Amino acid sequence: MTAGRTRTIASPLMAVAFATIAACSPGTVGVEAARSDRIPTTTSAEPVDPPDDSPPPDDTLPSDDTLPSDDSEAQLPPSSEPEVPLTQDEIDELVAELTAGGFCDADDVRDEGIVTAMHFVVQGRLQAPCYVDQPGEGDEPADVVVDDDPRLVAAWESLVAVTPNELVSDISLLAGFEPCSTCDTLAFVTILDEDSTFFLLAVDVVAGEDDPDELRLTMMHELSHVFTQRSGEQLDVSALGAAGCDTFYNGNGCFTDDSYIWAWIQEFWPPEIRDTLPADGTVGTEDEGVDRCELDAGYTGSYAARHPEEDFAETFSAYVYDVEVDPALGAKFAFFDRFPEFASIRERARDLGFAGTESNFDGCG
């Protein structure tokens, strides 16, 4: 992932609005999805019981008598600050201040190729482009973009068509790029502010147009890295290291007791595997992922087997779009079924005819 430069929030409006348009945590800086991450296998198995609401110590899993009933609702954690809708004048003022503050900067994406367009996202809604590549600016995009990049807009619309606003609104900036000759990143997320609340999602518009199925999977993968790491709700970013973390430290913070990722880790990443992961929270090596993948068919591929967060993200994208996977992934699919906010995304995808989306997950086992 591209490491973004941080900006300072100067005005009162910007400070208040950041809580509204980007109430999320930094995610895992360095998390990205390459085109080579995936290939198909077979279908899911029967569901398993949900995790305990109060996670046990690292070396145990929840007991059956502490599990919530099937009709209990596992909703998104409430935001510490209720969302206050902004008026259009406030949105316009905010966008102007963000632009003046250097948040719409093509240099944050340019390492991956030619930046075609950038848009702020306010309360889950795409705003007019704050940057559009123009002829004569030194870049030479394959398709000259005059007023906007329709490929980028189409990519965004494919995401919001199935995703509820409370999840997608954590993204604050969207960018499109045409990749350099040696670049193979289809999409990535990064943070741009000092408070770790402002997320940039960047998309390879060329590859996305060539393979819409893979684009949908990758954008859902990246989105999961955002909503699973909301500062305070999902991740305690004040944690200084793994030593002071009783759950799991990912390099940017410590997952909260009731976070999605900690529940996932307790159920699918036992201590004997967690103890082999890098202590600084970074993703394991390619060889480590391959080794785990060869021993366990319960991963979508070797990339997922490298780290719990990648496992969650890859499996979540497969779940949403009903990708054909190995039956060993049935328990992981059932995990998502227990959360209404996730099941609703899958239902929307099915309603739009995306069930059975083709992928290039390489499979395991």
Short mmCIF file of C-alpha atoms in Angstrom, two decimals:
data_model
loop_
_atom_site.label_atom_id
_atom_site.label_comp_id
_atom_site.label_asym_id
_atom_site.label_seq_id
_atom_site.Cartn_x
_atom_site.Cartn_y
_atom_site.Cartn_z
CA MET A 1 0.00 0.00 0.00
CA THR A 2 1.08 3.57 -0.58
CA ALA A 3 2.00 5.30 2.65
CA GLY A 4 0.13 8.59 2.61
CA ARG A 5 1.43 11.82 4.06
CA THR A 6 -0.56 13.15 7.02
CA ARG A 7 -2.42 16.46 7.06
CA THR A 8 -3.58 18.60 9.94
CA ILE A 9 -7.25 19.43 10.44
CA ALA A 10 -7.30 23.18 10.93
CA SER A 11 -10.84 24.58 11.02
CA PRO A 12 -13.71 23.77 13.44
CA LEU A 13 -15.92 22.68 10.53
CA MET A 14 -13.28 20.23 9.31
CA ALA A 15 -12.79 18.85 12.82
CA VAL A 16 -16.51 18.29 13.34
CA ALA A 17 -17.11 16.97 9.84
CA PHE A 18 -14.31 14.42 10.02
CA ALA A 19 -16.29 12.64 12.73
CA THR A 20 -19.21 12.60 10.32
CA ILE A 21 -17.60 11.62 7.01
CA ALA A 22 -14.80 9.38 8.24
CA ALA A 23 -15.54 7.89 11.66
CA CYS A 24 -13.06 5.05 11.24
CA SER A 25 -9.59 3.93 12.25
CA PRO A 26 -6.42 3.70 10.18
CA GLY A 27 -6.79 0.15 8.95
CA THR A 28 -3.64 -1.79 8.37
CA VAL A 29 -1.24 0.47 6.54
CA GLY A 30 0.31 -1.81 3.97
CA VAL A 31 -2.91 -3.74 3.26
CA GLU A 32 -3.68 -4.12 -0.41
CA ALA A 33 -5.02 -6.69 -2.85
CA ALA A 34 -3.14 -7.77 -5.96
CA ARG A 35 -4.71 -9.40 -9.03
CA SER A 36 -2.90 -12.66 -8.33
CA ASP A 37 -4.60 -13.18 -4.95
CA ARG A 38 -7.47 -15.50 -6.01
CA ILE A 39 -8.91 -18.70 -7.91
CA PRO A 40 -12.18 -20.77 -7.62
CA THR A 41 -12.90 -23.99 -5.64
CA THR A 42 -16.39 -25.38 -4.16
CA THR A 43 -19.40 -24.50 -1.93
CA SER A 44 -19.88 -23.70 1.74
CA ALA A 45 -20.82 -26.09 4.56
CA GLU A 46 -23.26 -25.84 7.47
CA PRO A 47 -23.11 -22.84 9.85
CA VAL A 48 -21.52 -22.96 13.28
CA ASP A 49 -22.49 -21.24 16.52
CA PRO A 50 -21.55 -17.56 17.01
CA PRO A 51 -18.76 -16.36 19.28
CA ASP A 52 -19.37 -15.22 22.86
CA ASP A 53 -20.13 -11.52 23.28
CA SER A 54 -17.40 -11.35 25.94
CA PRO A 55 -14.32 -12.97 24.40
CA PRO A 56 -12.40 -15.45 26.59
CA PRO A 57 -8.61 -15.55 27.00
CA ASP A 58 -6.48 -16.18 23.91
CA ASP A 59 -6.20 -19.95 24.47
CA THR A 60 -9.95 -20.65 24.64
CA LEU A 61 -13.03 -20.40 22.45
CA PRO A 62 -16.50 -19.38 23.64
CA SER A 63 -18.55 -22.12 25.30
CA ASP A 64 -21.97 -23.07 23.96
CA ASP A 65 -23.81 -21.87 27.08
CA THR A 66 -22.55 -18.31 26.59
CA LEU A 67 -23.45 -17.96 22.92
CA PRO A 68 -26.21 -15.54 21.89
CA SER A 69 -29.44 -17.04 20.62
CA ASP A 70 -30.07 -17.36 16.90
CA ASP A 71 -32.54 -14.47 17.01
CA SER A 72 -30.17 -12.05 18.73
CA GLU A 73 -29.14 -9.10 16.62
CA ALA A 74 -25.43 -8.52 15.98
CA GLN A 75 -25.57 -4.93 14.85
CA LEU A 76 -22.80 -2.49 14.06
CA PRO A 77 -21.43 -0.97 17.28
CA PRO A 78 -23.02 2.44 17.94
CA SER A 79 -20.86 5.39 17.07
CA SER A 80 -19.57 7.38 20.05
CA GLU A 81 -20.85 10.51 18.32
CA PRO A 82 -24.17 10.40 16.45
CA GLU A 83 -23.89 11.33 12.80
CA VAL A 84 -25.08 14.86 12.15
CA PRO A 85 -26.26 15.33 8.56
CA LEU A 86 -24.51 18.19 6.83
CA THR A 87 -26.31 20.72 4.67
CA GLN A 88 -25.16 21.12 1.08
CA ASP A 89 -23.58 24.47 1.96
CA GLU A 90 -21.64 22.78 4.78
CA ILE A 91 -20.56 19.99 2.43
CA ASP A 92 -19.38 22.53 -0.15
CA GLU A 93 -17.46 24.45 2.51
CA LEU A 94 -15.93 21.25 3.87
CA VAL A 95 -14.82 20.05 0.44
CA ALA A 96 -13.27 23.45 -0.28
CA GLU A 97 -11.35 23.38 3.00
CA LEU A 98 -10.20 19.79 2.49
CA THR A 99 -8.96 20.66 -0.97
CA ALA A 100 -7.15 23.75 0.33
CA GLY A 101 -5.67 21.61 3.13
CA GLY A 102 -3.99 19.31 0.62
CA PHE A 103 -6.18 16.24 1.08
CA CYS A 104 -6.95 15.94 -2.64
CA ASP A 105 -3.37 15.32 -3.76
CA ALA A 106 -2.63 13.03 -6.71
CA ASP A 107 0.86 12.40 -5.27
CA ASP A 108 -0.73 10.12 -2.67
CA VAL A 109 -1.58 7.66 -5.47
CA ARG A 110 0.95 8.46 -8.19
CA ASP A 111 3.38 5.72 -7.15
CA GLU A 112 0.88 3.22 -8.59
CA GLY A 113 0.56 4.98 -11.96
CA ILE A 114 -1.28 7.88 -13.58
CA VAL A 115 -4.01 9.36 -11.38
CA THR A 116 -7.11 10.01 -13.49
CA ALA A 117 -9.56 11.53 -11.01
CA MET A 118 -10.22 11.99 -7.29
CA HIS A 119 -13.47 12.58 -5.37
CA PHE A 120 -14.26 13.36 -1.75
CA VAL A 121 -16.91 11.11 -0.22
CA VAL A 122 -19.19 12.81 2.32
CA GLN A 123 -21.67 10.74 4.33
CA GLY A 124 -21.34 7.92 1.82
CA ARG A 125 -22.04 10.14 -1.19
CA LEU A 126 -19.56 10.80 -3.97
CA GLN A 127 -18.91 14.51 -4.51
CA ALA A 128 -17.83 16.28 -7.71
CA PRO A 129 -14.20 15.51 -8.62
CA CYS A 130 -11.62 17.52 -6.71
CA TYR A 131 -8.91 16.44 -9.17
CA VAL A 132 -9.09 15.41 -12.82
CA ASP A 133 -6.07 14.64 -14.97
CA GLN A 134 -5.81 17.08 -17.86
CA PRO A 135 -3.77 16.89 -21.07
CA GLY A 136 -0.52 18.79 -20.75
CA GLU A 137 -0.04 18.10 -17.03
CA GLY A 138 2.80 15.68 -17.70
CA ASP A 139 0.74 12.49 -17.47
CA GLU A 140 -0.51 10.60 -20.49
CA PRO A 141 -3.57 8.55 -19.54
CA ALA A 142 -4.72 5.91 -22.01
CA ASP A 143 -8.15 7.54 -22.08
CA VAL A 144 -8.09 11.33 -21.77
CA VAL A 145 -10.34 12.36 -18.90
CA VAL A 146 -11.92 15.78 -19.34
CA ASP A 147 -14.59 16.30 -16.67
CA ASP A 148 -14.38 13.02 -14.73
CA ASP A 149 -13.38 9.37 -15.10
CA PRO A 150 -16.53 7.30 -15.78
CA ARG A 151 -14.57 4.11 -15.01
CA LEU A 152 -13.96 5.34 -11.45
CA VAL A 153 -17.58 6.39 -10.99
CA ALA A 154 -18.72 2.96 -12.24
CA ALA A 155 -16.39 1.23 -9.75
CA TRP A 156 -17.82 3.29 -6.89
CA GLU A 157 -21.40 2.64 -7.98
CA SER A 158 -20.73 -1.11 -8.04
CA LEU A 159 -19.66 -0.91 -4.39
CA VAL A 160 -22.48 1.28 -3.06
CA ALA A 161 -25.10 -0.72 -4.98
CA VAL A 162 -24.70 -3.55 -2.46
CA THR A 163 -23.21 -1.84 0.61
CA PRO A 164 -25.23 -0.03 3.31
CA ASN A 165 -24.30 3.59 3.87
CA GLU A 166 -23.09 3.03 7.44
CA LEU A 167 -20.25 0.87 6.11
CA VAL A 168 -19.27 2.74 2.96
CA SER A 169 -19.40 6.18 4.63
CA ASP A 170 -16.11 5.44 6.38
CA ILE A 171 -14.36 6.13 3.07
CA SER A 172 -13.50 9.82 2.72
CA LEU A 173 -11.64 10.00 -0.60
CA LEU A 174 -11.82 7.95 -3.80
CA ALA A 175 -9.12 7.93 -6.50
CA GLY A 176 -8.69 6.21 -9.83
CA PHE A 177 -5.39 5.37 -11.49
CA GLU A 178 -4.02 3.74 -14.62
CA PRO A 179 -1.23 1.42 -13.42
CA CYS A 180 2.44 1.72 -14.20
CA SER A 181 4.04 -1.06 -16.26
CA THR A 182 5.39 -2.83 -13.16
CA CYS A 183 2.39 -2.23 -10.85
CA ASP A 184 -0.07 -5.03 -10.04
CA THR A 185 -2.22 -3.51 -7.28
CA LEU A 186 -5.91 -3.49 -8.19
CA ALA A 187 -6.98 -1.38 -5.19
CA PHE A 188 -5.66 -0.17 -1.84
CA VAL A 189 -6.63 1.89 1.19
CA THR A 190 -4.50 4.30 3.23
CA ILE A 191 -4.94 7.10 5.77
CA LEU A 192 -4.19 10.76 5.21
CA ASP A 193 -4.74 12.50 8.55
CA GLU A 194 -2.94 12.56 11.89
CA ASP A 195 -5.98 11.28 13.78
CA SER A 196 -6.28 8.13 11.64
CA THR A 197 -9.85 8.85 10.55
CA PHE A 198 -9.54 9.84 6.88
CA PHE A 199 -9.46 6.90 4.47
CA LEU A 200 -8.42 7.02 0.83
CA LEU A 201 -9.59 4.19 -1.45
CA ALA A 202 -7.68 4.00 -4.74
CA VAL A 203 -8.71 1.81 -7.69
CA ASP A 204 -6.98 0.62 -10.88
CA VAL A 205 -9.63 1.76 -13.37
CA VAL A 206 -8.10 -0.11 -16.30
CA ALA A 207 -8.09 -3.53 -14.62
CA GLY A 208 -11.47 -2.77 -13.09
CA GLU A 209 -13.00 -2.13 -16.49
CA ASP A 210 -11.36 -5.26 -17.92
CA ASP A 211 -12.52 -7.54 -15.07
CA PRO A 212 -15.58 -6.15 -13.23
CA ASP A 213 -15.93 -9.34 -11.15
CA GLU A 214 -12.44 -9.06 -9.73
CA LEU A 215 -12.96 -5.34 -9.14
CA ARG A 216 -16.08 -5.98 -7.07
CA LEU A 217 -14.29 -8.62 -4.98
CA THR A 218 -11.27 -6.41 -4.41
CA MET A 219 -13.25 -3.31 -3.46
CA MET A 220 -15.26 -5.34 -0.94
CA HIS A 221 -11.97 -6.73 0.41
CA GLU A 222 -10.59 -3.22 0.88
CA LEU A 223 -13.83 -1.92 2.38
CA SER A 224 -13.63 -4.60 5.07
CA HIS A 225 -10.22 -3.28 6.11
CA VAL A 226 -11.89 0.07 6.75
CA PHE A 227 -15.00 -0.85 8.70
CA THR A 228 -13.21 -3.48 10.83
CA GLN A 229 -10.80 -0.85 12.13
CA ARG A 230 -12.93 2.07 13.21
CA SER A 231 -11.00 3.94 15.85
CA GLY A 232 -12.50 3.33 19.28
CA GLU A 233 -15.27 1.00 18.12
CA GLN A 234 -13.19 -1.75 16.54
CA LEU A 235 -9.58 -0.75 17.23
CA ASP A 236 -7.92 1.02 20.15
CA VAL A 237 -5.36 3.17 18.34
CA SER A 238 -3.92 4.43 21.64
CA ALA A 239 -2.24 1.06 22.22
CA LEU A 240 1.51 1.46 21.88
CA GLY A 241 2.39 -2.15 21.11
CA ALA A 242 1.52 -5.80 21.41
CA ALA A 243 2.76 -6.01 25.01
CA GLY A 244 -0.17 -3.99 26.33
CA CYS A 245 -2.80 -5.64 24.12
CA ASP A 246 -5.00 -8.42 25.56
CA THR A 247 -6.62 -9.24 22.20
CA PHE A 248 -4.64 -8.82 18.96
CA TYR A 249 -2.31 -6.01 17.93
CA ASN A 250 -2.18 -5.25 14.20
CA GLY A 251 0.56 -2.62 14.12
CA ASN A 252 -1.84 0.32 14.34
CA GLY A 253 -3.73 -0.59 17.48
CA CYS A 254 -5.33 -3.23 19.65
CA PHE A 255 -8.65 -4.76 18.59
CA THR A 256 -11.47 -4.20 21.06
CA ASP A 257 -13.02 -7.11 22.94
CA ASP A 258 -16.22 -7.00 20.85
CA SER A 259 -14.62 -6.26 17.49
CA TYR A 260 -15.29 -8.29 14.36
CA ILE A 261 -11.62 -9.20 13.93
CA TRP A 262 -11.10 -10.39 17.51
CA ALA A 263 -14.17 -12.65 17.23
CA TRP A 264 -12.79 -13.94 13.92
CA ILE A 265 -9.34 -14.56 15.38
CA GLN A 266 -10.67 -16.45 18.40
CA GLU A 267 -12.70 -18.73 16.18
CA PHE A 268 -10.32 -19.34 13.28
CA TRP A 269 -6.78 -18.36 14.35
CA PRO A 270 -5.87 -20.35 17.50
CA PRO A 271 -2.95 -19.24 19.71
CA GLU A 272 -0.55 -21.77 18.19
CA ILE A 273 -0.95 -20.04 14.82
CA ARG A 274 -1.12 -16.47 16.20
CA ASP A 275 2.16 -17.02 18.01
CA THR A 276 3.91 -17.55 14.66
CA LEU A 277 2.76 -14.17 13.26
CA PRO A 278 5.08 -11.10 13.25
CA ALA A 279 4.91 -9.38 16.65
CA ASP A 280 4.64 -5.94 15.03
CA GLY A 281 1.30 -6.83 13.45
CA THR A 282 2.52 -6.88 9.86
CA VAL A 283 1.37 -9.45 7.31
CA GLY A 284 3.43 -12.65 7.27
CA THR A 285 5.65 -13.69 4.39
CA GLU A 286 4.44 -15.29 1.18
CA ASP A 287 6.14 -18.57 2.13
CA GLU A 288 4.38 -18.63 5.52
CA GLY A 289 1.05 -18.17 3.78
CA VAL A 290 1.81 -20.97 1.33
CA ASP A 291 2.77 -23.33 4.17
CA ARG A 292 -0.49 -22.69 6.08
CA CYS A 293 -2.48 -22.94 2.87
CA GLU A 294 -1.07 -26.35 2.04
CA LEU A 295 -2.11 -27.68 5.45
CA ASP A 296 -5.61 -26.18 5.71
CA ALA A 297 -8.32 -25.90 3.05
CA GLY A 298 -10.15 -23.36 5.21
CA TYR A 299 -8.55 -20.39 3.43
CA THR A 300 -9.46 -18.87 0.06
CA GLY A 301 -5.77 -18.93 -0.86
CA SER A 302 -2.23 -18.40 0.36
CA TYR A 303 -2.69 -14.63 0.65
CA ALA A 304 -5.56 -15.11 3.12
CA ALA A 305 -3.42 -17.57 5.09
CA ARG A 306 -0.76 -14.92 5.75
CA HIS A 307 -2.71 -12.89 8.33
CA PRO A 308 -6.09 -12.90 10.14
CA GLU A 309 -7.15 -9.56 8.64
CA GLU A 310 -6.39 -10.74 5.12
CA ASP A 311 -8.25 -13.96 5.86
CA PHE A 312 -11.28 -11.94 7.00
CA ALA A 313 -11.13 -9.60 3.98
CA GLU A 314 -10.68 -12.30 1.34
CA THR A 315 -13.37 -14.51 2.85
CA PHE A 316 -15.77 -11.59 3.29
CA SER A 317 -15.54 -10.67 -0.39
CA ALA A 318 -16.14 -14.32 -1.35
CA TYR A 319 -19.11 -14.46 1.04
CA VAL A 320 -20.78 -11.31 -0.26
CA TYR A 321 -20.62 -12.43 -3.88
CA ASP A 322 -21.29 -16.15 -3.28
CA VAL A 323 -17.99 -17.22 -4.79
CA GLU A 324 -17.72 -21.00 -5.17
CA VAL A 325 -15.27 -22.11 -2.47
CA ASP A 326 -14.11 -25.26 -0.71
CA PRO A 327 -16.62 -26.69 1.82
CA ALA A 328 -13.93 -26.16 4.49
CA LEU A 329 -14.82 -22.44 4.34
CA GLY A 330 -18.39 -23.12 5.43
CA ALA A 331 -17.79 -22.14 9.06
CA LYS A 332 -16.27 -18.83 7.98
CA PHE A 333 -19.21 -18.05 5.72
CA ALA A 334 -21.53 -18.91 8.63
CA PHE A 335 -19.65 -16.40 10.79
CA PHE A 336 -20.76 -13.57 8.51
CA ASP A 337 -24.34 -14.88 8.40
CA ARG A 338 -24.64 -14.13 12.12
CA PHE A 339 -24.32 -10.39 11.49
CA PRO A 340 -27.39 -8.81 9.86
CA GLU A 341 -25.32 -5.97 8.41
CA PHE A 342 -23.20 -8.49 6.50
CA ALA A 343 -26.05 -10.77 5.47
CA SER A 344 -27.88 -7.75 4.04
CA ILE A 345 -24.96 -6.97 1.73
CA ARG A 346 -24.99 -10.53 0.44
CA GLU A 347 -28.75 -10.34 -0.17
CA ARG A 348 -28.35 -7.12 -2.12
CA ALA A 349 -25.63 -8.72 -4.24
CA ARG A 350 -27.89 -11.70 -4.92
CA ASP A 351 -30.79 -9.42 -5.84
CA LEU A 352 -28.55 -7.70 -8.39
CA GLY A 353 -27.52 -11.03 -9.93
CA PHE A 354 -23.96 -11.13 -8.59
CA ALA A 355 -24.24 -14.51 -6.85
CA GLY A 356 -21.61 -16.94 -8.12
CA THR A 357 -19.15 -14.20 -9.09
CA GLU A 358 -16.07 -15.60 -10.79
CA SER A 359 -12.78 -15.18 -8.96
CA ASN A 360 -9.15 -16.16 -9.15
CA PHE A 361 -8.83 -17.44 -5.58
CA ASP A 362 -6.13 -20.11 -5.68
CA GLY A 363 -7.63 -22.32 -2.96
CA CYS A 364 -5.86 -24.28 -0.23
CA GLY A 365 -5.43 -27.79 1.11
#
